mmCIF file of C-alpha atoms in Angstrom:
data_model
loop_
_atom_site.group_PDB
_atom_site.id
_atom_site.type_symbol
_atom_site.label_atom_id
_atom_site.label_comp_id
_atom_site.label_asym_id
_atom_site.label_seq_id
_atom_site.Cartn_x
_atom_site.Cartn_y
_atom_site.Cartn_z
ATOM 1 C CA MET A 1 -9.620 -71.098 67.377
ATOM 2 C CA ASN A 2 -6.197 -69.920 68.491
ATOM 3 C CA ASP A 3 -5.513 -66.899 70.688
ATOM 4 C CA THR A 4 -3.698 -64.857 68.024
ATOM 5 C CA SER A 5 -6.498 -64.567 65.488
ATOM 6 C CA PRO A 6 -6.758 -61.227 63.652
ATOM 7 C CA ASP A 7 -10.311 -60.697 64.933
ATOM 8 C CA ARG A 8 -9.240 -61.029 68.555
ATOM 9 C CA THR A 9 -6.270 -58.689 68.054
ATOM 10 C CA GLU A 10 -8.462 -56.131 66.356
ATOM 11 C CA ARG A 11 -11.075 -56.339 69.109
ATOM 12 C CA GLU A 12 -8.466 -55.941 71.867
ATOM 13 C CA LEU A 13 -6.922 -52.986 70.055
ATOM 14 C CA GLN A 14 -10.340 -51.328 69.689
ATOM 15 C CA GLU A 15 -11.046 -51.851 73.396
ATOM 16 C CA ALA A 16 -7.670 -50.437 74.394
ATOM 17 C CA LEU A 17 -8.122 -47.366 72.173
ATOM 18 C CA ALA A 18 -11.679 -46.852 73.428
ATOM 19 C CA ALA A 19 -10.466 -46.995 77.036
ATOM 20 C CA LEU A 20 -7.689 -44.534 76.215
ATOM 21 C CA ALA A 21 -10.028 -42.184 74.369
ATOM 22 C CA GLY A 22 -12.577 -42.382 77.185
ATOM 23 C CA GLY A 23 -10.008 -40.994 79.597
ATOM 24 C CA VAL A 24 -9.226 -37.963 77.443
ATOM 25 C CA HIS A 25 -11.250 -34.852 78.183
ATOM 26 C CA ALA A 26 -10.711 -31.573 76.376
ATOM 27 C CA ALA A 27 -10.168 -28.477 78.453
ATOM 28 C CA PRO A 28 -13.244 -26.215 78.475
ATOM 29 C CA ASP A 29 -11.320 -23.290 77.004
ATOM 30 C CA ALA A 30 -9.069 -25.275 74.641
ATOM 31 C CA TYR A 31 -10.426 -23.592 71.504
ATOM 32 C CA ARG A 32 -10.114 -20.115 72.979
ATOM 33 C CA THR A 33 -6.547 -20.817 74.111
ATOM 34 C CA ALA A 34 -5.517 -22.236 70.732
ATOM 35 C CA ARG A 35 -7.139 -19.323 68.883
ATOM 36 C CA GLY A 36 -5.413 -16.807 71.162
ATOM 37 C CA GLU A 37 -2.031 -18.398 70.513
ATOM 38 C CA TRP A 38 -2.665 -18.388 66.769
ATOM 39 C CA LEU A 39 -3.669 -14.703 66.838
ATOM 40 C CA ARG A 40 -0.538 -13.816 68.825
ATOM 41 C CA ARG A 41 1.649 -15.617 66.291
ATOM 42 C CA GLU A 42 -0.181 -13.871 63.432
ATOM 43 C CA ARG A 43 0.292 -10.425 65.043
ATOM 44 C CA ARG A 44 3.957 -11.154 65.670
ATOM 45 C CA ARG A 45 4.454 -12.318 62.072
ATOM 46 C CA ARG A 46 2.850 -9.138 60.736
ATOM 47 C CA LEU A 47 4.917 -6.953 63.065
ATOM 48 C CA VAL A 48 8.152 -8.659 62.008
ATOM 49 C CA LEU A 49 7.181 -8.236 58.354
ATOM 50 C CA ALA A 50 6.386 -4.530 58.840
ATOM 51 C CA VAL A 51 9.701 -3.926 60.619
ATOM 52 C CA LEU A 52 11.562 -5.803 57.892
ATOM 53 C CA ILE A 53 9.886 -3.710 55.174
ATOM 54 C CA ALA A 54 10.720 -0.480 57.049
ATOM 55 C CA VAL A 55 14.364 -1.520 57.452
ATOM 56 C CA VAL A 56 14.712 -2.447 53.778
ATOM 57 C CA PHE A 57 13.076 0.836 52.712
ATOM 58 C CA ALA A 58 15.312 2.895 55.014
ATOM 59 C CA LEU A 59 18.411 1.031 53.851
ATOM 60 C CA ALA A 60 17.515 1.552 50.182
ATOM 61 C CA THR A 61 16.918 5.264 50.827
ATOM 62 C CA LEU A 62 20.239 5.660 52.637
ATOM 63 C CA ILE A 63 22.127 3.817 49.906
ATOM 64 C CA GLY A 64 20.444 5.958 47.254
ATOM 65 C CA LEU A 65 21.334 9.174 49.069
ATOM 66 C CA TRP A 66 24.899 7.985 49.553
ATOM 67 C CA VAL A 67 25.242 7.171 45.840
ATOM 68 C CA LEU A 68 23.798 10.554 44.855
ATOM 69 C CA ASN A 69 26.199 12.268 47.250
ATOM 70 C CA GLN A 70 29.216 10.648 45.579
ATOM 71 C CA THR A 71 29.410 13.285 42.818
ATOM 72 C CA PRO A 72 32.818 14.371 41.518
ATOM 73 C CA ALA A 73 34.380 17.548 42.945
ATOM 74 C CA HIS A 74 34.705 19.244 39.523
ATOM 75 C CA SER A 75 31.689 20.325 37.532
ATOM 76 C CA GLY A 76 30.623 18.147 34.660
ATOM 77 C CA VAL A 77 30.317 18.988 30.966
ATOM 78 C CA ILE A 78 26.586 19.610 31.175
ATOM 79 C CA PHE A 79 26.957 22.215 33.911
ATOM 80 C CA SER A 80 30.168 23.852 32.678
ATOM 81 C CA GLY A 81 28.875 27.400 33.156
ATOM 82 C CA THR A 82 30.265 28.715 29.838
ATOM 83 C CA GLY A 83 26.928 30.220 28.890
ATOM 84 C CA THR A 84 27.029 29.141 25.266
ATOM 85 C CA GLY A 85 24.463 26.542 24.600
ATOM 86 C CA THR A 86 24.026 24.322 21.606
ATOM 87 C CA ALA A 87 20.803 26.056 20.646
ATOM 88 C CA ALA A 88 22.599 29.426 20.316
ATOM 89 C CA SER A 89 24.985 28.075 17.685
ATOM 90 C CA LEU A 90 22.295 26.607 15.414
ATOM 91 C CA PRO A 91 21.516 28.538 12.229
ATOM 92 C CA ARG A 92 18.083 30.148 12.124
ATOM 93 C CA PRO A 93 15.874 29.635 9.104
ATOM 94 C CA HIS A 94 14.990 32.796 7.150
ATOM 95 C CA PRO A 95 11.284 33.479 6.681
#
């Protein structure tokens, strides 16, 4: 049998990976640390979203108030102040 057989290569690779994996030890508080980081990112994401919603709402309110404030200087036809309404000029039915 030659030295480059697939079985030998596979066996050597398994031994090398087993030796590498045997040297890896998880930190005792790895889960707690990872969970804490995830919760911080989640809180930050929610805070950024809340601030963004507040800014958009405030901007929409300010734009709406600005548009409503852009009325013409003269009074319009509806509020002419003449005192004669359309209802006063309608004929009344006789009983």
